[in-house]
Coordinates of C-alpha atoms in Angstrom, one line a residue:
X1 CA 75.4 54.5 12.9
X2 CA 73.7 54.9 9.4
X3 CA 70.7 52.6 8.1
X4 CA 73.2 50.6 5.7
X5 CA 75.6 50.0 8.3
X6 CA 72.7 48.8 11.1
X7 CA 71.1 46.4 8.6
X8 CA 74.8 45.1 7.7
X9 CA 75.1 44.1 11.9
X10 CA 72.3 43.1 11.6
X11 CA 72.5 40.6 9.0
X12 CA 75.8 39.2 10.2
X13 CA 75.2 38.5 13.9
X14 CA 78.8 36.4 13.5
X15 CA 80.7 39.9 12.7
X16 CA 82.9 40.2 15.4
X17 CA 85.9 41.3 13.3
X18 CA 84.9 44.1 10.6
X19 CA 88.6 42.4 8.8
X20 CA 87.7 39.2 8.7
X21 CA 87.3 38.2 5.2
X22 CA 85.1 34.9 6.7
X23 CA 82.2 37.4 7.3
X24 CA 82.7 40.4 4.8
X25 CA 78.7 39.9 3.4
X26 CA 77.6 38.7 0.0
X27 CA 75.1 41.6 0.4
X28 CA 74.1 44.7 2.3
X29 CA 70.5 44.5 1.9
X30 CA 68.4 42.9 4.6
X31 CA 68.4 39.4 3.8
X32 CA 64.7 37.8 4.9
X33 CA 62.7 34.3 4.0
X34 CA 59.7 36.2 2.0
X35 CA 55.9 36.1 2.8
X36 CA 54.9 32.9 0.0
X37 CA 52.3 31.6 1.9
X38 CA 48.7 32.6 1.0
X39 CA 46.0 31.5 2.6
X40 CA 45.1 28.1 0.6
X41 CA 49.5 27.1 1.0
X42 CA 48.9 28.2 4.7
X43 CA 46.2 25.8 5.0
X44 CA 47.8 22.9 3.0
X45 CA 50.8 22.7 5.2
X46 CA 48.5 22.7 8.2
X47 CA 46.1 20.1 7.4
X48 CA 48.9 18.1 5.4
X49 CA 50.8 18.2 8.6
X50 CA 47.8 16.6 10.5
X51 CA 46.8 14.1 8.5
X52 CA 49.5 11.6 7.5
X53 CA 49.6 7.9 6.5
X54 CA 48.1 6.7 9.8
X55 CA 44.5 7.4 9.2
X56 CA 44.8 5.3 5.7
X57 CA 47.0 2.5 7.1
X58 CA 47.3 1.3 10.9
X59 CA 43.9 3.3 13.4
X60 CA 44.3 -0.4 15.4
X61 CA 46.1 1.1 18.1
X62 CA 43.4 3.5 19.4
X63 CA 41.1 0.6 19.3
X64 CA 43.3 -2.0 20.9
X65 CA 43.8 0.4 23.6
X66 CA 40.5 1.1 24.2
X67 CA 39.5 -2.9 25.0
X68 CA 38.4 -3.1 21.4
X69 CA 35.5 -1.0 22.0
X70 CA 34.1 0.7 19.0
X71 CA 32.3 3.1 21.1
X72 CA 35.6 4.4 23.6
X73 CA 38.0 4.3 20.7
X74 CA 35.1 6.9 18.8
X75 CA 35.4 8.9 22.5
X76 CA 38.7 8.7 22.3
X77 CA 39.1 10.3 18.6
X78 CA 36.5 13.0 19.5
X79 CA 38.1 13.8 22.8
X80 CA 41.4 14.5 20.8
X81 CA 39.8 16.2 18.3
X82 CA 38.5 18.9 21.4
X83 CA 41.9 18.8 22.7
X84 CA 43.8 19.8 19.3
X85 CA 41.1 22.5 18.2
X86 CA 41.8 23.9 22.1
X87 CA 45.2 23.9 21.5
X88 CA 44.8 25.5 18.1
X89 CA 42.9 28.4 19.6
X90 CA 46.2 29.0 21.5
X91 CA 48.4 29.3 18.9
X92 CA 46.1 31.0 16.7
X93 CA 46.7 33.7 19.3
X94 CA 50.4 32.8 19.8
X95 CA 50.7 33.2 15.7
X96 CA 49.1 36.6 15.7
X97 CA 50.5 38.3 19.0
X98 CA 54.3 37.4 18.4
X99 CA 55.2 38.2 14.7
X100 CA 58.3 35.9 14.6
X101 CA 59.1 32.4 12.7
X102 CA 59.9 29.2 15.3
X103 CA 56.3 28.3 16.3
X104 CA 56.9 26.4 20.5
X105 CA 60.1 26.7 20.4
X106 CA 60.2 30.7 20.3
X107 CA 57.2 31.1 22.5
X108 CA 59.1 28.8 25.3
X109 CA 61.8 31.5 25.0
X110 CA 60.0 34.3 24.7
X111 CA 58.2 33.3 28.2
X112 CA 60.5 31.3 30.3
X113 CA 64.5 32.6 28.8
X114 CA 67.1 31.4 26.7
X115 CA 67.7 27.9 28.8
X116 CA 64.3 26.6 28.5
X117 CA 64.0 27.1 24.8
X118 CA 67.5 25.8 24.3
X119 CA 66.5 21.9 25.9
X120 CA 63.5 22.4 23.7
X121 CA 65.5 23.6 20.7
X122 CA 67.9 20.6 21.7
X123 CA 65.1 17.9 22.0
X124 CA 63.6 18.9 18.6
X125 CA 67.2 19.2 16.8
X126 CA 68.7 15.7 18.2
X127 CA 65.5 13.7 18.4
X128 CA 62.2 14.7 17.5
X129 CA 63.0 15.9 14.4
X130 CA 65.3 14.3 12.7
X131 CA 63.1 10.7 13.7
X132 CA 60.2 12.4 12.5
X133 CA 61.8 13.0 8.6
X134 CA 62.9 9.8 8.9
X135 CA 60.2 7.5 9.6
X136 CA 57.6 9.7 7.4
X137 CA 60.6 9.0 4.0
X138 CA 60.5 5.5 5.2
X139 CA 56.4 5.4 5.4
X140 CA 56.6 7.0 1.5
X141 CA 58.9 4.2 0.4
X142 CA 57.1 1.7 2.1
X143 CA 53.7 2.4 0.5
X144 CA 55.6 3.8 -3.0
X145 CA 56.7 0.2 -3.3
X146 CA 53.3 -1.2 -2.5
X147 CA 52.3 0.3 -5.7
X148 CA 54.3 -2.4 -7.1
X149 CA 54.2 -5.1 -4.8
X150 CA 50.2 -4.6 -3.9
X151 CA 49.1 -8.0 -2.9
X152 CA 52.5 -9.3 -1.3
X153 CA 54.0 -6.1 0.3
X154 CA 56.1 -8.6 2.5
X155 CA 58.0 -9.2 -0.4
X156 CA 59.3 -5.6 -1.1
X157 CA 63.4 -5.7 -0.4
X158 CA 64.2 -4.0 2.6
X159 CA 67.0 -2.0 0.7
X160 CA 65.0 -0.6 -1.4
X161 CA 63.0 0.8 0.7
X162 CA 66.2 2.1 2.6
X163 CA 67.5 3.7 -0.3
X164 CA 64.4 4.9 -1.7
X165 CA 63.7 6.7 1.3
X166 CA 67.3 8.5 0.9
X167 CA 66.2 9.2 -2.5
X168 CA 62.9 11.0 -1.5
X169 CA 64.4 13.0 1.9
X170 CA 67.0 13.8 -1.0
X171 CA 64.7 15.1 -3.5
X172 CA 62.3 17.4 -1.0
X173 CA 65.0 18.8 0.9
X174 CA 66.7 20.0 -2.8
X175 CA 63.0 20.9 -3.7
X176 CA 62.8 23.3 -0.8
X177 CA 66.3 24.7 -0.9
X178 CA 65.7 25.6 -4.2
X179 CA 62.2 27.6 -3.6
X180 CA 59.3 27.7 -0.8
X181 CA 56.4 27.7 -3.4
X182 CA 57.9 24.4 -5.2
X183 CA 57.6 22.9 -1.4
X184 CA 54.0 24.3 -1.3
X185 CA 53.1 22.9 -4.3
X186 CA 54.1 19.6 -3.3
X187 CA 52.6 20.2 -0.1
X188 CA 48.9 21.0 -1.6
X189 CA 49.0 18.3 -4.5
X190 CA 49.6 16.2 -1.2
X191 CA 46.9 17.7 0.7
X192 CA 44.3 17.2 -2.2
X193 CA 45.5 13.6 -2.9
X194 CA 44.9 12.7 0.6
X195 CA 41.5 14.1 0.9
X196 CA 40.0 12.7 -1.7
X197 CA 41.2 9.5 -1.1
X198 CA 39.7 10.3 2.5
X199 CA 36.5 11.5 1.0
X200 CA 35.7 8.2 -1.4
X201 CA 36.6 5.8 1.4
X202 CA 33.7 8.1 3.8
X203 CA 30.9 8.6 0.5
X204 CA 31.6 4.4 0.1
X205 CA 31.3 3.5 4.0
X206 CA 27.9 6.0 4.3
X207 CA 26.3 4.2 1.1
X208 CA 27.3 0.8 2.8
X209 CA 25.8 2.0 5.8
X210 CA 22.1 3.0 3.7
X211 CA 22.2 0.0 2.4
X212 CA 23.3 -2.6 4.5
X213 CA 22.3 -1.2 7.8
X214 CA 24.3 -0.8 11.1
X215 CA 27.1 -3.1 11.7
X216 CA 27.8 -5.4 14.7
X217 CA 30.0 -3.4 16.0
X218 CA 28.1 -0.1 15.8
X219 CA 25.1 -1.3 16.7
X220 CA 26.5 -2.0 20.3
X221 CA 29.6 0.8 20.1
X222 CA 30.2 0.1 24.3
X223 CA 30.1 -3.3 24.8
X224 CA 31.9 -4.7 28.2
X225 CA 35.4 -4.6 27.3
X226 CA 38.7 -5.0 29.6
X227 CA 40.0 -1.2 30.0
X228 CA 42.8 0.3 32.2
X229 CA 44.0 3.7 32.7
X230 CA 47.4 2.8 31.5
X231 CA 46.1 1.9 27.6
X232 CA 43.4 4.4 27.8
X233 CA 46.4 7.1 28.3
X234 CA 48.0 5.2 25.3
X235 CA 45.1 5.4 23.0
X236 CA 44.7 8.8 24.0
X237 CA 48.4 9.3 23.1
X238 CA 48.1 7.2 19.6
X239 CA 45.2 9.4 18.6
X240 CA 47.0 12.4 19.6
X241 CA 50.1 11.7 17.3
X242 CA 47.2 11.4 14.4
X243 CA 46.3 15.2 15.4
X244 CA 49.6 16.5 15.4
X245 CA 50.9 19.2 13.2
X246 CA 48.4 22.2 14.1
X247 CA 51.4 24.4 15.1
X248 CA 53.1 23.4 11.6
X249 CA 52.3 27.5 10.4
X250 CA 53.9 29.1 13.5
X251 CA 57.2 27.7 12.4
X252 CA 57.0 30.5 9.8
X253 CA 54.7 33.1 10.9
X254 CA 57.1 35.5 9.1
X255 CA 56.6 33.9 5.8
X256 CA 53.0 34.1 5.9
X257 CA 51.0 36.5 4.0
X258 CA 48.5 39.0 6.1
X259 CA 49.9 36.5 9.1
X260 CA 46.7 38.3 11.4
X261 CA 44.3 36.6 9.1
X262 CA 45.8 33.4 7.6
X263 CA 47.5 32.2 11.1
X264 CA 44.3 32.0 12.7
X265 CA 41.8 31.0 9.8
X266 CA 44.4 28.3 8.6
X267 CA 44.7 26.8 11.9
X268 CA 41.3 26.6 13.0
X269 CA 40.3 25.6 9.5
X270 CA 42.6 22.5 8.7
X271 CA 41.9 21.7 13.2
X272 CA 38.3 21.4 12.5
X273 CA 37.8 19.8 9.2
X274 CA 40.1 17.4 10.1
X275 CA 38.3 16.6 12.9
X276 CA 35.1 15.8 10.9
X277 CA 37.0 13.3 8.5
X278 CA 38.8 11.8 10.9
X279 CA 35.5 10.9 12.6
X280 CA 33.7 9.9 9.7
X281 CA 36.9 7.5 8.2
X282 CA 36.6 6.1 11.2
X283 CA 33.0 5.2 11.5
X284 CA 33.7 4.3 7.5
X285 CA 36.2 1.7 8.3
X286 CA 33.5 0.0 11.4
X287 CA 30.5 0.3 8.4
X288 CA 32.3 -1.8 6.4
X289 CA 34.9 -3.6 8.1
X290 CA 35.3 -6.2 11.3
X291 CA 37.2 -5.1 14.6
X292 CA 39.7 -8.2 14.1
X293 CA 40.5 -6.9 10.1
X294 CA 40.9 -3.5 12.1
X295 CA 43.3 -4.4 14.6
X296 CA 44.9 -6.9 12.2
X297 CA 48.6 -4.2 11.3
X298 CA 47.3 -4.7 7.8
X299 CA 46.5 -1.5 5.6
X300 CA 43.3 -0.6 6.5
X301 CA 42.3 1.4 3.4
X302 CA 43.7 -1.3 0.9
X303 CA 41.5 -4.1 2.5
X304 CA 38.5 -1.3 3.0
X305 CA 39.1 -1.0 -0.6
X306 CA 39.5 -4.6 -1.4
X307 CA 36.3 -5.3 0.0
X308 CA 34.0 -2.5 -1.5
X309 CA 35.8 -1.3 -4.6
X310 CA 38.4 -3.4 -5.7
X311 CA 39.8 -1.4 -9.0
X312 CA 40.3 1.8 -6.7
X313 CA 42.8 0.0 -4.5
X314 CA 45.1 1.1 -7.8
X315 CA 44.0 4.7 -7.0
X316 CA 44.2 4.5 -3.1
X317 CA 47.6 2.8 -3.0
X318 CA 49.5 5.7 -4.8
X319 CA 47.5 8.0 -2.8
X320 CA 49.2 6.7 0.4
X321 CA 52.4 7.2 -0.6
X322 CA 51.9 10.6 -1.8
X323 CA 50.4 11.3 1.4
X324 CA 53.3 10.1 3.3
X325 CA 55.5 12.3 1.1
X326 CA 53.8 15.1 2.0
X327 CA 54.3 14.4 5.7
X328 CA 57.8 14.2 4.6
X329 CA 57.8 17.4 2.9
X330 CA 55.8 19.8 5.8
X331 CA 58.3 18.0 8.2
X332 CA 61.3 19.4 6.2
X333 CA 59.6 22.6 6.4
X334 CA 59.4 23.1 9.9
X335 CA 62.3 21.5 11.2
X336 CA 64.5 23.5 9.2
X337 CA 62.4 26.8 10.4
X338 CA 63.0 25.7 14.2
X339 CA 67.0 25.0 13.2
X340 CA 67.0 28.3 11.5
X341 CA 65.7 30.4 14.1
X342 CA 67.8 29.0 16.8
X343 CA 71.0 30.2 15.0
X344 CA 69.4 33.3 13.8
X345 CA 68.9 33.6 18.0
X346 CA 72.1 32.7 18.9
X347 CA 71.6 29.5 20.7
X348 CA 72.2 27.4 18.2
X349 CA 75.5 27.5 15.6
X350 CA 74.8 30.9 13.6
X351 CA 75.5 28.9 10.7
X352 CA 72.1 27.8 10.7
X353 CA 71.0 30.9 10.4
X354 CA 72.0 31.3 6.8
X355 CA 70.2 31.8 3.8
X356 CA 70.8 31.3 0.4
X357 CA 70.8 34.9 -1.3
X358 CA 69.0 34.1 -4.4
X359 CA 66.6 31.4 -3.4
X360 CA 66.0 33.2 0.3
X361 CA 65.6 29.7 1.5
X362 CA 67.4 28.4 4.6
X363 CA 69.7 25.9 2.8
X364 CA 72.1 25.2 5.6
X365 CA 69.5 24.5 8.1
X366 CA 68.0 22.1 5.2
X367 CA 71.3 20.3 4.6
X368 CA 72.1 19.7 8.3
X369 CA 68.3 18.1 8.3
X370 CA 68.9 16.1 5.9
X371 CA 72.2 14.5 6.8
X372 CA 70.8 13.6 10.6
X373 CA 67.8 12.0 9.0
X374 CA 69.9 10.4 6.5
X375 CA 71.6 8.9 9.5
X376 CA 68.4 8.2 11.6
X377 CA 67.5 6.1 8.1
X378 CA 69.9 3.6 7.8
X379 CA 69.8 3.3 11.7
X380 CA 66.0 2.9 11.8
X381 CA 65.7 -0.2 13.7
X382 CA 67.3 1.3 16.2
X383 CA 65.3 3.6 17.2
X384 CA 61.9 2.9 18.1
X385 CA 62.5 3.1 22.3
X386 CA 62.7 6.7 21.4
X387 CA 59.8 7.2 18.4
X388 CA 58.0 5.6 21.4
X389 CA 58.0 9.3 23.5
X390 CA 57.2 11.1 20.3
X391 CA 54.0 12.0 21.2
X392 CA 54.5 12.7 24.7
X393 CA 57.3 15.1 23.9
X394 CA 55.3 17.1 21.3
X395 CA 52.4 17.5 23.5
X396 CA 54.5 18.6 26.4
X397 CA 56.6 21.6 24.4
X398 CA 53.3 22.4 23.2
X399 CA 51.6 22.7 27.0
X400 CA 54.9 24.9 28.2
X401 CA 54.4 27.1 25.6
X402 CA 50.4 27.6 26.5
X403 CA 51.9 27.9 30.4
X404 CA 53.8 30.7 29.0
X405 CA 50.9 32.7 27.8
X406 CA 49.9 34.3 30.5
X407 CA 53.7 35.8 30.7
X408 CA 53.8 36.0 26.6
X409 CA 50.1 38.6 27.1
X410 CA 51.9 41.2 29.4
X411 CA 55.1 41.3 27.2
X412 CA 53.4 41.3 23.7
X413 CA 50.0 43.6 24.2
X414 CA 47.4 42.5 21.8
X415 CA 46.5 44.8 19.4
X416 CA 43.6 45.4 17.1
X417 CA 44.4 42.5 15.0
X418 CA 45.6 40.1 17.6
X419 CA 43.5 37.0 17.8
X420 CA 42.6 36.1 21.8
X421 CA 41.9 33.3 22.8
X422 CA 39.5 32.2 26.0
X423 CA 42.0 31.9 29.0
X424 CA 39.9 28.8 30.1
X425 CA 40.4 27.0 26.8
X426 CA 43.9 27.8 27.3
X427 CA 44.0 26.1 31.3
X428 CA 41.9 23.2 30.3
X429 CA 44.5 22.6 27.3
X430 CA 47.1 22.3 29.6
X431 CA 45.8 20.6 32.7
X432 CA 45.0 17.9 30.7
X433 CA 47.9 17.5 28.5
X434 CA 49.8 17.6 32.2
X435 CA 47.5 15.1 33.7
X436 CA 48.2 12.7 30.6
X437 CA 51.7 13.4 30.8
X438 CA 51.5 12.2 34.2
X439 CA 49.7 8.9 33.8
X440 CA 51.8 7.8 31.0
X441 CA 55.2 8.3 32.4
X442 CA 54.3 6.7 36.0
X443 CA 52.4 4.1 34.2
X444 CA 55.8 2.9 32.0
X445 CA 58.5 4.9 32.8
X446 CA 61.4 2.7 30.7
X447 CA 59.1 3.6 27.0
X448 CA 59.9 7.5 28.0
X449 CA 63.7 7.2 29.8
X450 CA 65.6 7.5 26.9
X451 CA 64.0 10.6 25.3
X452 CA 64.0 11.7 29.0
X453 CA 67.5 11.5 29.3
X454 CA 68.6 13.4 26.5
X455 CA 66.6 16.1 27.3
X456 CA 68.4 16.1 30.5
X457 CA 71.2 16.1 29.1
X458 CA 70.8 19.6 27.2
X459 CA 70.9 21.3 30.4
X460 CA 75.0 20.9 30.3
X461 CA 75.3 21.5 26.9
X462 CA 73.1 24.6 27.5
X463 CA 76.2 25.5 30.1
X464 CA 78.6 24.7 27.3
X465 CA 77.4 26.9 24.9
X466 CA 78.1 30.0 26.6
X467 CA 81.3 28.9 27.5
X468 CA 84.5 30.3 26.4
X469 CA 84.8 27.3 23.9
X470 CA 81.9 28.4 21.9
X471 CA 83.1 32.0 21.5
X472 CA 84.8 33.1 18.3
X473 CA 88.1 32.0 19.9
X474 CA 87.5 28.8 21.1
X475 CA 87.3 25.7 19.2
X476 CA 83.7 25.4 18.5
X477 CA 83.5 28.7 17.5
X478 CA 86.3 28.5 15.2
X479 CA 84.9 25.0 13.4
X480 CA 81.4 27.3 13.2
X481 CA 83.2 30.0 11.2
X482 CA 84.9 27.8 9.3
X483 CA 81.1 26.4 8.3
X484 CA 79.9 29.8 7.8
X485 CA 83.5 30.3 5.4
X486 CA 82.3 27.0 3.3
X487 CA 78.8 28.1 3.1
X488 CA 78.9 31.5 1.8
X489 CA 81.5 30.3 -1.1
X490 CA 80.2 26.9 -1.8
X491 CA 76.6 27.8 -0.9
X492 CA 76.2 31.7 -1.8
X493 CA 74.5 31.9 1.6
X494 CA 74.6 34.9 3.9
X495 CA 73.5 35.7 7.2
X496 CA 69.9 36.3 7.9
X497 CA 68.3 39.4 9.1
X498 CA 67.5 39.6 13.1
X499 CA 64.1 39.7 13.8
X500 CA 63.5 41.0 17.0

């Protein structure tokens, strides 16, 4: 077999009839997402990813988990801080010993086989995912409106905030199906917006603190306050969802430039400085602000602002929202990365695995994104007994994949450039992610059993997927190439390349 014809197989893992006019290829040249991501794009999706909305809007739940105590709820945020960066030293050596795009889900493959990353692939394509994009279009229309309706956000219409939601999942996923560096742009304007905004809420808080002294609450941080293991776990878990979105750049390791530097310098970058103005927000909000306006579920940074700066509330507002649409935005971007390489893999519909030709963007994987979240949109208030396991869910995928390690070092030998990371950090990451897994499941079970159940349920359809009925003759195979038909002459897509 010549060159030509190997990267033609190889582009087409659907060619299982060299007549069939459904795969004759748009192209014979090796069809690949290119390297776009520098070091400062690299970084932007990382730190975007990690900070989100929360931080501005609604820390209460940390501190009404932790009895209200100032003091715990800042042990809390440091002790997730630890965790994250550990887990960040992980995959800074995940990134740079396996060179291929998928982040958890292809390191649970790589160690464990095809079945174990499937349920993963089938947890993140059913629920985790397409919630996620959801909720973080509806947080962006939420706080876009407040731009409008600043002093009586109870008043914004709820359809409009349904539609405008539609209208801004819309907008990104046409945004990155048209080019990765327009969704890096969006993703560092984002990035910047949100820290500054981050920054003059912590310069205001320390000059309240020089001049007004220590407030109640910091001046006695650990005051006798009720505390259980059960909403310590929880406040552990609430802080935790602030910190995810470290593993954002594994998604597409194959995208990013020099991946043996960026991977590991973006990661441990965006863990680290995030860590230092989470910490220091928070200590701005106690400076300035009372633990009952805290835990009130009103916007934190607007009544911050309210009460230290009043014009800049005009400033902070829009700089939510655009914060939120960034979440949006580096959520798009790595869902349709772990969609993508599943088909590219075979578990998943090879559809998926196409990419536009021109654009070298993976516009089906994008489209199927965006019609799920669409759904999970106009169903959102149906949904929150599984948003609830969020968290939990991440955090676990992330600890099998660190289990895997050990596995993932004997099949992939580190070279010169591989970054290693300390096989304690590694254990510790994972004995306590497994020990708060623990708590909070036998603590309240029914918040995790329906997120539990589907993921049970991926086994079978694991089974069924290498059935007869997914092969090119059976139905499901024949309503996947009748997909693939519609998105190369529709689309102008094409099979990827196999990366193996």
């Amino acid at each position: 077999m010549t060159e030509g014809e190997e990267r033609t197989v190889a582009g087409n893992p659907g060619d299982n009839n060299d007549n069939d006019n459904n795969h004759t290829p748009i192209t014979t040249e090796p069809l690949q997402l290119p390297r776009n991501l520098g070091l400062i794009p690299a970084i932007s999706y990382v730190a975007g990813g990690i900070i989100g909305v929360g931080i501005f809007v609604s820390p209460q739940a940390v501190l009404l988990n932790t009895g209200k105590s100032v003091g715990v709820a800042l042990c809390v945020w440091t002790f997730c801080a630890f965790l994250a960066f550990c887990g960040a030293l992980c995959y800074a050596e995940l990134g740079t010993r396996i060179r291929k795009s998928g982040g958890t889900y292809t390191y649970i493959r790589s160690a464990f086989g095809d079945g174990v990353g499937f349920v993963y692939l089938w947890i993140q394509l059913v629920v985790v995912r397409p919630c996620a994009t959801a909720l973080g279009a509806l947080a962006a229309s939420e706080y876009a409106l407040r731009s409008v309706f600043v002093f009586c956000p109870h008043l914004a219409p709820a359809p409009a905030k349904v539609m405008l939601s539609l209208c801004i999942l819309g907008l990104l996923v046409f945004l990155n199906c048209c080019s990765t560096r327009l969704g890096a742009m969006i993703q560092t304007a984002s990035t910047v917006c949100k820290l500054s905004a981050l920054v003059v809420i912590i310069v205001i808080g320390v000059t309240f603190l020089f001049k007004n002294g220590i407030s109640e609450e910091l001046g006695d941080p650990f005051s006798p306050q009720d505390l259980s293991v059960g909403s310590l776990t929880l406040a552990v878990y609430s802080c935790n969802y602030a910190y995810s979105g470290w593993d954002n750049l594994t998604m597409a390791t194959e995208e990013v430039k020099n991946p043996q530097r960026n991977i590991p310098l973006a990661i441990l970058l965006s863990v680290v400085t995030t860590a230092v103005v989470y910490l220091l927000t928070i200590v701005s909000y106690h400076a300035v602000l009372t633990t009952p306006q805290i835990v009130s579920g009103v916007a934190v940074a607007a009544v911050f602002m309210k009460l230290t700066v009043p014009v800049l509330m005009w400033v902070i507002v829009p700089c939510i929202a655009m914060s939120a649409i960034g979440i949006v935005n580096v959520i798009i971007f790595t869902s349709t990365r772990i969609n993508f390489i599943g088909g590219r893999d075979g578990l998943f519909p090879e559809v998926l695995s196409m990419i536009s030709v021109s654009r070298k963007t993976p516009m089906v994987s994008s489209l199927v994104l965006s019609v799920l979240a669409g759904v999970v949109v106009l169903m959102a208030e149906d949904i929150n007994s599984v948003l609830g396991s969020y968290a939990l869910f991440r955090a676990s995928g992330e600890t099998v994949a660190i289990l895997g390690m050990y596995r993932l070092r004997r099949k992939h030998p580190a070279t010169d450039s591989t970054y290693v990371a300390p096989t304690a950090v590694a254990v510790l990451f994972a004995g306590l992610n497994v020990s708060l897994a623990v708590l909070a499941i036998t603590r309240d079970v029914s918040r995790y059993i329906v997120s539990i159940l589907v993921a049970v349920v991926g086994i079978p359809v694991y089974f069924l997927s290498t059935s007869r009925m997914c092969s090119s003759q059976g139905s499901l195979g024949k309503l996947n190439e009748f997909f693939v038909k519609i998105s190369r002459k529709l689309l102008l897509c094409d099979f990827a390349t196999k990366v193996y």
